[in-house]
Short mmCIF file of C-alpha atoms and ligand atoms in Angstrom, two decimals:
data_model
loop_
_atom_site.label_atom_id
_atom_site.label_comp_id
_atom_site.label_asym_id
_atom_site.label_seq_id
_atom_site.Cartn_x
_atom_site.Cartn_y
_atom_site.Cartn_z
CA MET A 1 -34.90 -131.21 96.82
CA ASN A 2 -31.31 -130.25 97.40
CA VAL A 3 -30.77 -126.54 97.30
CA VAL A 4 -27.41 -125.82 95.77
CA SER A 5 -25.67 -122.61 96.65
CA THR A 6 -24.75 -120.54 93.62
CA GLU A 7 -22.67 -118.15 95.73
CA ARG A 8 -19.37 -119.32 94.35
CA LEU A 9 -20.39 -118.33 90.84
CA ILE A 10 -19.88 -114.88 89.36
CA ALA A 11 -22.65 -112.46 90.45
CA PRO A 12 -25.21 -111.42 87.84
CA HIS A 13 -24.64 -108.07 86.10
CA GLY A 14 -25.70 -105.38 88.58
CA GLY A 15 -25.63 -107.86 91.48
CA ALA A 16 -28.97 -109.66 91.34
CA LEU A 17 -30.77 -111.85 88.84
CA VAL A 18 -33.90 -110.05 87.64
CA ASP A 19 -37.17 -112.00 87.66
CA ARG A 20 -40.00 -110.25 85.83
CA THR A 21 -42.21 -113.29 85.39
CA GLY A 22 -45.64 -113.02 86.97
CA GLU A 23 -49.35 -113.80 86.89
CA ARG A 24 -51.66 -112.94 84.02
CA PRO A 25 -53.51 -109.84 85.28
CA ASP A 26 -57.28 -109.37 85.38
CA GLY A 27 -58.71 -107.03 82.79
CA LEU A 28 -56.00 -107.76 80.25
CA GLU A 29 -58.55 -107.50 77.43
CA SER A 30 -59.21 -103.84 78.20
CA LEU A 31 -55.55 -102.84 77.77
CA GLU A 32 -54.16 -101.42 74.57
CA ALA A 33 -52.06 -104.05 72.82
CA VAL A 34 -48.54 -103.40 71.57
CA THR A 35 -47.37 -105.93 68.96
CA LEU A 36 -43.78 -107.12 69.28
CA THR A 37 -41.51 -108.27 66.48
CA PRO A 38 -39.80 -111.66 66.95
CA ARG A 39 -36.65 -109.85 68.12
CA GLU A 40 -38.61 -107.84 70.67
CA VAL A 41 -40.33 -111.02 71.89
CA SER A 42 -36.92 -112.58 72.42
CA ASP A 43 -35.70 -109.46 74.29
CA LEU A 44 -38.86 -109.49 76.41
CA ASP A 45 -38.41 -113.10 77.42
CA MET A 46 -34.74 -112.56 78.20
CA ILE A 47 -35.60 -109.58 80.41
CA ALA A 48 -38.24 -111.66 82.21
CA VAL A 49 -35.81 -114.41 83.22
CA GLY A 50 -32.87 -112.17 84.06
CA ALA A 51 -30.71 -112.88 81.02
CA LEU A 52 -30.54 -109.11 80.57
CA SER A 53 -30.13 -108.24 84.26
CA PRO A 54 -30.21 -105.51 85.52
CA LEU A 55 -32.84 -104.50 82.92
CA GLU A 56 -36.39 -104.87 84.26
CA GLY A 57 -38.03 -103.60 81.13
CA PHE A 58 -37.48 -101.85 77.83
CA MET A 59 -35.00 -99.00 78.11
CA GLY A 60 -35.96 -95.43 78.82
CA ARG A 61 -34.50 -92.34 77.22
CA GLU A 62 -31.64 -91.83 79.69
CA ASP A 63 -30.42 -95.40 79.48
CA TYR A 64 -30.82 -95.38 75.71
CA GLU A 65 -28.81 -92.18 75.24
CA ARG A 66 -26.01 -93.23 77.51
CA VAL A 67 -25.87 -96.73 76.00
CA ILE A 68 -25.60 -95.60 72.41
CA GLU A 69 -23.18 -92.77 73.27
CA ASP A 70 -20.79 -94.51 75.64
CA MET A 71 -21.89 -98.07 76.34
CA HIS A 72 -23.14 -97.55 79.88
CA LEU A 73 -26.57 -97.45 81.49
CA ALA A 74 -27.60 -94.26 83.26
CA SER A 75 -26.58 -96.01 86.49
CA GLY A 76 -23.00 -96.24 85.19
CA LEU A 77 -23.09 -100.00 84.66
CA PRO A 78 -21.60 -101.16 81.33
CA TRP A 79 -24.16 -101.97 78.62
CA SER A 80 -23.46 -101.98 74.92
CA LEU A 81 -26.68 -102.24 72.91
CA PRO A 82 -30.16 -100.70 73.12
CA VAL A 83 -32.94 -103.00 74.28
CA CYS A 84 -35.94 -100.99 73.17
CA LEU A 85 -39.54 -101.49 72.12
CA ALA A 86 -40.62 -99.62 68.97
CA VAL A 87 -44.20 -98.34 68.58
CA ASP A 88 -46.16 -96.10 66.22
CA SER A 89 -47.67 -94.00 68.99
CA ALA A 90 -47.69 -93.72 72.77
CA PRO A 91 -50.00 -96.35 74.35
CA ALA A 92 -53.13 -94.80 75.84
CA GLY A 93 -53.08 -96.21 79.38
CA ASP A 94 -50.50 -96.59 82.16
CA VAL A 95 -50.21 -100.25 81.34
CA ALA A 96 -50.24 -101.88 77.90
CA ALA A 97 -50.45 -105.51 76.88
CA LEU A 98 -47.53 -107.00 74.96
CA VAL A 99 -48.56 -109.42 72.22
CA ASP A 100 -46.66 -111.37 69.59
CA GLU A 101 -47.38 -111.17 65.87
CA ALA A 102 -49.94 -113.96 66.19
CA GLY A 103 -51.84 -111.84 68.71
CA ARG A 104 -50.97 -113.96 71.74
CA ALA A 105 -50.62 -111.92 74.95
CA LEU A 106 -47.21 -112.48 76.56
CA GLY A 107 -46.96 -109.79 79.20
CA THR A 108 -47.55 -106.20 80.16
CA ILE A 109 -45.52 -103.02 80.27
CA GLU A 110 -45.90 -100.25 82.86
CA VAL A 111 -45.63 -97.36 80.42
CA GLU A 112 -43.11 -94.85 81.67
CA ASP A 113 -42.21 -92.79 78.62
CA THR A 114 -42.52 -92.72 74.85
CA PHE A 115 -39.74 -91.01 72.97
CA SER A 116 -38.45 -90.46 69.46
CA TYR A 117 -35.05 -91.64 68.29
CA ASP A 118 -32.79 -91.05 65.33
CA LYS A 119 -32.36 -94.30 63.40
CA GLU A 120 -29.28 -93.18 61.48
CA ARG A 121 -27.59 -92.05 64.67
CA GLU A 122 -28.35 -95.35 66.39
CA ALA A 123 -27.08 -97.20 63.30
CA GLU A 124 -23.84 -95.24 63.12
CA LEU A 125 -23.10 -95.56 66.85
CA CYS A 126 -24.16 -99.18 67.35
CA PHE A 127 -23.46 -100.78 63.96
CA ARG A 128 -20.69 -98.39 62.79
CA THR A 129 -22.51 -97.98 59.48
CA THR A 130 -25.67 -96.39 58.14
CA GLU A 131 -25.88 -98.72 55.13
CA ASP A 132 -29.11 -100.64 54.91
CA ALA A 133 -27.29 -103.57 53.28
CA HIS A 134 -26.27 -104.41 56.87
CA PRO A 135 -28.99 -106.76 58.22
CA GLY A 136 -29.05 -105.13 61.66
CA VAL A 137 -29.31 -101.66 60.18
CA ALA A 138 -32.02 -102.79 57.75
CA ARG A 139 -34.05 -104.10 60.68
CA LEU A 140 -33.52 -100.86 62.60
CA TYR A 141 -34.69 -98.77 59.62
CA ALA A 142 -37.81 -100.93 59.31
CA GLN A 143 -38.75 -100.31 62.96
CA LYS A 144 -41.63 -98.16 64.15
CA PRO A 145 -40.67 -94.53 64.86
CA LEU A 146 -40.94 -94.24 68.67
CA TYR A 147 -39.62 -96.19 71.64
CA VAL A 148 -41.84 -96.96 74.62
CA SER A 149 -40.11 -97.68 77.91
CA GLY A 150 -41.13 -99.28 81.17
CA ARG A 151 -40.94 -102.28 83.43
CA VAL A 152 -42.42 -105.48 82.06
CA THR A 153 -44.15 -108.50 83.55
CA VAL A 154 -44.27 -111.71 81.53
CA PHE A 155 -46.92 -114.37 82.13
CA GLU A 156 -46.64 -116.30 78.86
CA ARG A 157 -43.29 -117.53 77.61
CA PRO A 158 -42.60 -118.33 73.96
CA GLU A 159 -42.36 -122.05 73.18
CA PRO A 160 -38.66 -122.88 73.24
CA ALA A 161 -37.45 -124.21 69.88
CA PHE A 162 -35.43 -126.87 71.74
CA PRO A 163 -37.15 -127.67 75.07
CA GLU A 164 -34.33 -130.00 76.16
CA LEU A 165 -31.85 -127.13 75.74
CA ALA A 166 -34.00 -124.43 77.34
CA ASN A 167 -32.21 -123.31 80.48
CA ASP A 168 -32.83 -119.89 81.99
CA PRO A 169 -30.01 -118.13 83.86
CA ALA A 170 -31.32 -119.47 87.17
CA ASP A 171 -31.19 -123.00 85.69
CA THR A 172 -27.66 -122.80 84.29
CA ARG A 173 -26.48 -121.30 87.58
CA ARG A 174 -28.08 -124.18 89.49
CA ILE A 175 -26.51 -126.73 87.14
CA PHE A 176 -23.05 -125.13 87.37
CA ALA A 177 -23.24 -124.96 91.15
CA GLY A 178 -24.51 -128.54 91.33
CA ARG A 179 -21.45 -129.70 89.44
CA GLY A 180 -19.20 -127.74 91.76
CA TRP A 181 -18.09 -125.32 89.06
CA LYS A 182 -16.91 -121.85 89.96
CA ARG A 183 -15.09 -120.69 86.86
CA VAL A 184 -17.14 -121.31 83.73
CA VAL A 185 -16.38 -120.25 80.18
CA GLY A 186 -19.20 -119.43 77.77
CA PHE A 187 -18.97 -120.06 74.06
CA GLN A 188 -21.29 -118.28 71.69
CA THR A 189 -21.85 -119.74 68.26
CA ARG A 190 -24.29 -119.57 65.38
CA ASN A 191 -22.44 -122.05 63.17
CA PRO A 192 -21.66 -125.77 63.29
CA ILE A 193 -18.53 -126.39 65.38
CA HIS A 194 -15.59 -127.64 63.35
CA ARG A 195 -12.12 -128.54 64.61
CA ALA A 196 -11.05 -124.88 64.93
CA HIS A 197 -13.77 -123.96 67.40
CA GLU A 198 -13.57 -127.34 69.12
CA TYR A 199 -9.93 -126.56 69.77
CA LEU A 200 -10.43 -123.12 71.23
CA THR A 201 -13.28 -124.23 73.49
CA LYS A 202 -11.01 -126.98 74.79
CA VAL A 203 -8.05 -124.64 75.26
CA ALA A 204 -10.37 -122.41 77.28
CA LEU A 205 -11.76 -125.38 79.22
CA GLU A 206 -8.23 -126.38 80.23
CA THR A 207 -8.09 -123.27 82.42
CA VAL A 208 -11.56 -123.32 84.03
CA ASP A 209 -14.02 -125.75 85.64
CA GLY A 210 -16.66 -125.99 82.98
CA LEU A 211 -17.74 -125.02 79.49
CA LEU A 212 -21.13 -123.65 78.48
CA VAL A 213 -21.69 -124.24 74.76
CA HIS A 214 -24.36 -121.64 74.20
CA PRO A 215 -25.47 -121.55 70.57
CA LEU A 216 -27.74 -118.77 69.51
CA VAL A 217 -31.01 -120.29 68.36
CA GLY A 218 -33.03 -117.08 68.06
CA GLU A 219 -33.62 -115.27 64.82
CA THR A 220 -30.63 -115.26 62.43
CA LYS A 221 -30.09 -114.46 58.76
CA SER A 222 -31.76 -116.95 56.44
CA ASP A 223 -28.43 -118.14 55.03
CA ASP A 224 -27.04 -119.30 58.38
CA VAL A 225 -27.23 -123.10 58.92
CA PRO A 226 -30.72 -123.87 60.36
CA ALA A 227 -30.76 -124.18 64.15
CA ASP A 228 -32.06 -127.78 64.22
CA VAL A 229 -29.18 -128.95 62.02
CA ARG A 230 -26.69 -127.06 64.17
CA VAL A 231 -28.10 -128.55 67.36
CA ASP A 232 -27.66 -132.03 65.84
CA CYS A 233 -24.05 -131.13 65.04
CA TYR A 234 -23.39 -129.88 68.59
CA GLN A 235 -24.89 -132.97 70.19
CA THR A 236 -22.94 -135.28 67.88
CA LEU A 237 -19.68 -133.46 68.58
CA LEU A 238 -20.17 -133.27 72.34
CA ASP A 239 -21.16 -136.94 72.58
CA GLY A 240 -18.06 -138.02 70.73
CA TYR A 241 -15.34 -135.63 71.81
CA TYR A 242 -16.07 -133.79 75.06
CA PRO A 243 -16.21 -134.97 78.68
CA THR A 244 -19.94 -134.72 79.37
CA GLU A 245 -19.47 -133.86 83.05
CA ARG A 246 -17.53 -130.71 82.16
CA VAL A 247 -19.76 -129.34 79.42
CA LEU A 248 -23.30 -128.01 79.28
CA LEU A 249 -25.05 -127.52 75.94
CA SER A 250 -27.85 -125.02 76.25
CA ALA A 251 -29.68 -122.68 73.89
CA PHE A 252 -29.14 -118.92 73.94
CA PRO A 253 -32.51 -117.47 73.00
CA ALA A 254 -31.29 -114.10 71.73
CA ALA A 255 -31.92 -112.81 68.24
CA MET A 256 -28.79 -111.94 66.29
CA ARG A 257 -28.22 -108.21 65.88
CA TYR A 258 -25.02 -108.45 63.80
CA ALA A 259 -23.60 -105.48 65.70
CA GLY A 260 -20.10 -106.98 65.77
CA PRO A 261 -17.98 -105.44 68.55
CA ARG A 262 -20.84 -104.05 70.62
CA GLU A 263 -22.66 -107.36 70.35
CA ALA A 264 -19.57 -109.19 71.59
CA VAL A 265 -19.72 -107.11 74.79
CA TRP A 266 -23.46 -107.63 75.04
CA HIS A 267 -23.04 -111.38 74.58
CA ALA A 268 -20.43 -111.42 77.35
CA ILE A 269 -22.71 -109.53 79.76
CA CYS A 270 -25.62 -111.88 79.00
CA ARG A 271 -23.42 -114.94 79.65
CA LYS A 272 -22.33 -113.43 82.96
CA ASN A 273 -26.01 -113.52 83.91
CA TYR A 274 -26.08 -117.21 82.97
CA GLY A 275 -23.20 -117.73 85.40
CA CYS A 276 -20.14 -117.55 83.13
CA SER A 277 -17.01 -116.01 84.61
CA HIS A 278 -15.26 -116.14 81.22
CA PHE A 279 -16.39 -115.63 77.66
CA ILE A 280 -14.70 -116.63 74.40
CA VAL A 281 -14.32 -113.85 71.86
CA GLY A 282 -12.97 -114.95 68.51
CA ARG A 283 -12.08 -112.87 65.52
CA ASP A 284 -14.98 -110.97 63.94
CA HIS A 285 -17.41 -112.01 66.70
CA ALA A 286 -21.04 -111.31 65.71
CA GLY A 287 -19.88 -109.58 62.57
CA VAL A 288 -21.43 -109.65 59.14
CA GLY A 289 -19.92 -108.92 55.73
CA ASP A 290 -16.83 -106.74 56.10
CA TYR A 291 -18.31 -104.06 58.31
CA TYR A 292 -15.91 -104.71 61.19
CA GLY A 293 -12.17 -105.06 61.45
CA THR A 294 -10.81 -108.49 62.32
CA TYR A 295 -9.96 -107.58 65.91
CA ASP A 296 -12.61 -104.92 66.60
CA ALA A 297 -14.71 -107.30 68.71
CA GLN A 298 -11.66 -107.90 70.94
CA LEU A 299 -10.35 -104.32 71.04
CA ILE A 300 -13.70 -102.93 72.21
CA PHE A 301 -13.21 -104.62 75.59
CA ASP A 302 -10.33 -102.18 76.21
CA GLU A 303 -12.86 -99.35 76.29
CA PHE A 304 -13.97 -100.58 79.71
CA ALA A 305 -11.97 -100.14 82.88
CA PRO A 306 -10.23 -103.32 84.08
CA HIS A 307 -12.76 -105.59 85.85
CA GLU A 308 -15.61 -103.20 85.06
CA LEU A 309 -17.42 -105.95 83.16
CA ASP A 310 -16.34 -108.56 85.71
CA VAL A 311 -16.80 -111.33 83.15
CA GLU A 312 -13.40 -112.04 81.63
CA PRO A 313 -13.13 -112.10 77.82
CA MET A 314 -10.80 -114.77 76.41
CA PHE A 315 -9.45 -113.70 73.04
CA PHE A 316 -8.62 -116.21 70.34
CA GLU A 317 -6.95 -116.13 66.95
CA HIS A 318 -8.18 -118.23 64.06
CA THR A 319 -7.04 -121.77 64.64
CA PHE A 320 -6.26 -124.56 62.18
CA TRP A 321 -4.61 -127.94 61.85
CA CYS A 322 -0.88 -127.63 61.07
CA ASN A 323 0.68 -130.61 59.31
CA VAL A 324 4.15 -129.85 60.65
CA CYS A 325 3.10 -129.30 64.26
CA GLY A 326 0.84 -132.32 63.87
CA SER A 327 -1.81 -130.57 65.95
CA MET A 328 -4.31 -127.78 66.07
CA ALA A 329 -2.59 -124.43 66.39
CA SER A 330 -2.91 -120.74 65.61
CA THR A 331 -0.59 -118.07 64.28
CA LYS A 332 0.17 -117.37 67.94
CA SER A 333 1.49 -120.86 68.59
CA CYS A 334 2.71 -122.20 65.24
CA PRO A 335 5.62 -120.82 63.20
CA HIS A 336 4.82 -122.64 59.95
CA GLY A 337 3.41 -121.20 56.79
CA PRO A 338 -0.01 -121.31 55.14
CA GLU A 339 1.14 -124.21 52.92
CA ASP A 340 1.37 -126.44 56.01
CA ARG A 341 -2.11 -125.58 57.27
CA VAL A 342 -5.37 -127.28 56.51
CA PHE A 343 -7.62 -124.40 55.62
CA LEU A 344 -10.96 -124.45 53.79
CA SER A 345 -13.08 -121.41 53.04
CA GLY A 346 -16.72 -121.42 54.13
CA THR A 347 -17.75 -121.53 50.48
CA LYS A 348 -15.51 -124.53 49.79
CA VAL A 349 -16.87 -126.42 52.80
CA ARG A 350 -20.47 -125.80 51.75
CA GLU A 351 -19.61 -126.98 48.24
CA MET A 352 -18.05 -130.21 49.50
CA LEU A 353 -20.88 -130.98 51.91
CA GLY A 354 -23.45 -130.18 49.23
CA GLU A 355 -21.83 -132.80 47.00
CA GLY A 356 -21.79 -135.35 49.82
CA GLU A 357 -18.04 -135.12 50.19
CA VAL A 358 -16.54 -135.39 53.69
CA PRO A 359 -13.98 -132.60 54.37
CA PRO A 360 -10.59 -133.62 55.78
CA VAL A 361 -10.69 -134.95 59.35
CA GLU A 362 -8.24 -132.17 60.26
CA PHE A 363 -10.95 -129.68 59.38
CA THR A 364 -14.11 -131.27 60.75
CA ARG A 365 -15.08 -134.40 62.66
CA PRO A 366 -16.52 -136.95 60.18
CA GLN A 367 -19.64 -137.46 62.33
CA VAL A 368 -20.36 -133.71 62.20
CA ALA A 369 -19.74 -133.66 58.44
CA GLN A 370 -22.25 -136.51 58.07
CA VAL A 371 -24.96 -134.57 59.91
CA LEU A 372 -24.41 -131.63 57.56
CA ILE A 373 -24.31 -133.83 54.44
CA ASP A 374 -27.59 -135.47 55.45
CA ALA A 375 -29.12 -132.03 56.00
CA TYR A 376 -28.01 -130.83 52.55
CA ARG A 377 -29.37 -134.02 50.96
CA SER A 378 -32.80 -133.70 52.55
CA ASN A 379 -33.09 -130.16 51.21
ZN1 ZN B 1 2.88 -125.56 62.76
#
């Protein structure tokens, strides 16, 4: 096998890719079991494969405090969201088993500390609201009352929802290096890609070597378009409209937190671990409802010193087709008015698709519209 050097790629966050996968230990049955929620399972797996490098386990008190207060780990490295494991009580032994809700053992944690936390404080600092109508806050309020911290070892990985799209950070890095890429832009999405996002990914791609389309396929709100339909849309779009040798479609296994600005930073750091030197941040990235200002997810990057994150955010405006320009554009590049733009609200698009109507080609590629129409019909 050819070993490809990944040295030309951006270094992982903290310098080295963490690997906390390991062997199933003897005597597992005698350990106290801690049950993880689906979000915690996704965090655990991401820690194991280095997607959350430099984290080697669930955060301890010092990291937690510093992260929620000023978006840095105790070591001083930028980090924007808690990655914690909630429990009802401190596990009895030095090591506990980590199991999913079905009771399947996934790994172990070397118990370091168990500490209490203030849910409203975490909500206010991380989500900028204490309202439980916010899905991330609601999930936080429903959590168990203590956090247990410690290094983890994972011997059983969750079944990937899309095996053909399951690439760990070491895999994407190998693929990028194998294609000779150095500068790679990551694109996060949890929606079908219409012309607007197609345009900005291509504008970004014009300036770098490769594009990682990295849709989030972990847990999302129930009203987001189902992941299998979205994956169909992505594949259809990429097959028809992107140069395959410059794009990699791969699944991002994180669960959505809906933490808006802080999640945008967190998403950028994770993509750096996957080998991305650049990361696209649109308006209202990872937002929900109207909890965050339009540009908050872009402005938050200014709270870090230049180059502190290393991964370079690429900020984009909303983009649209302009009839006068005769091309895709944004308010940054087009002087014409709203009457010249092809704009459809999310509600309008859903309505059209639900009725089997194909939206204008300036808004979405007809092949993508067809995938969505078929999905609505089969429901
Ligand atoms: Zn124009």
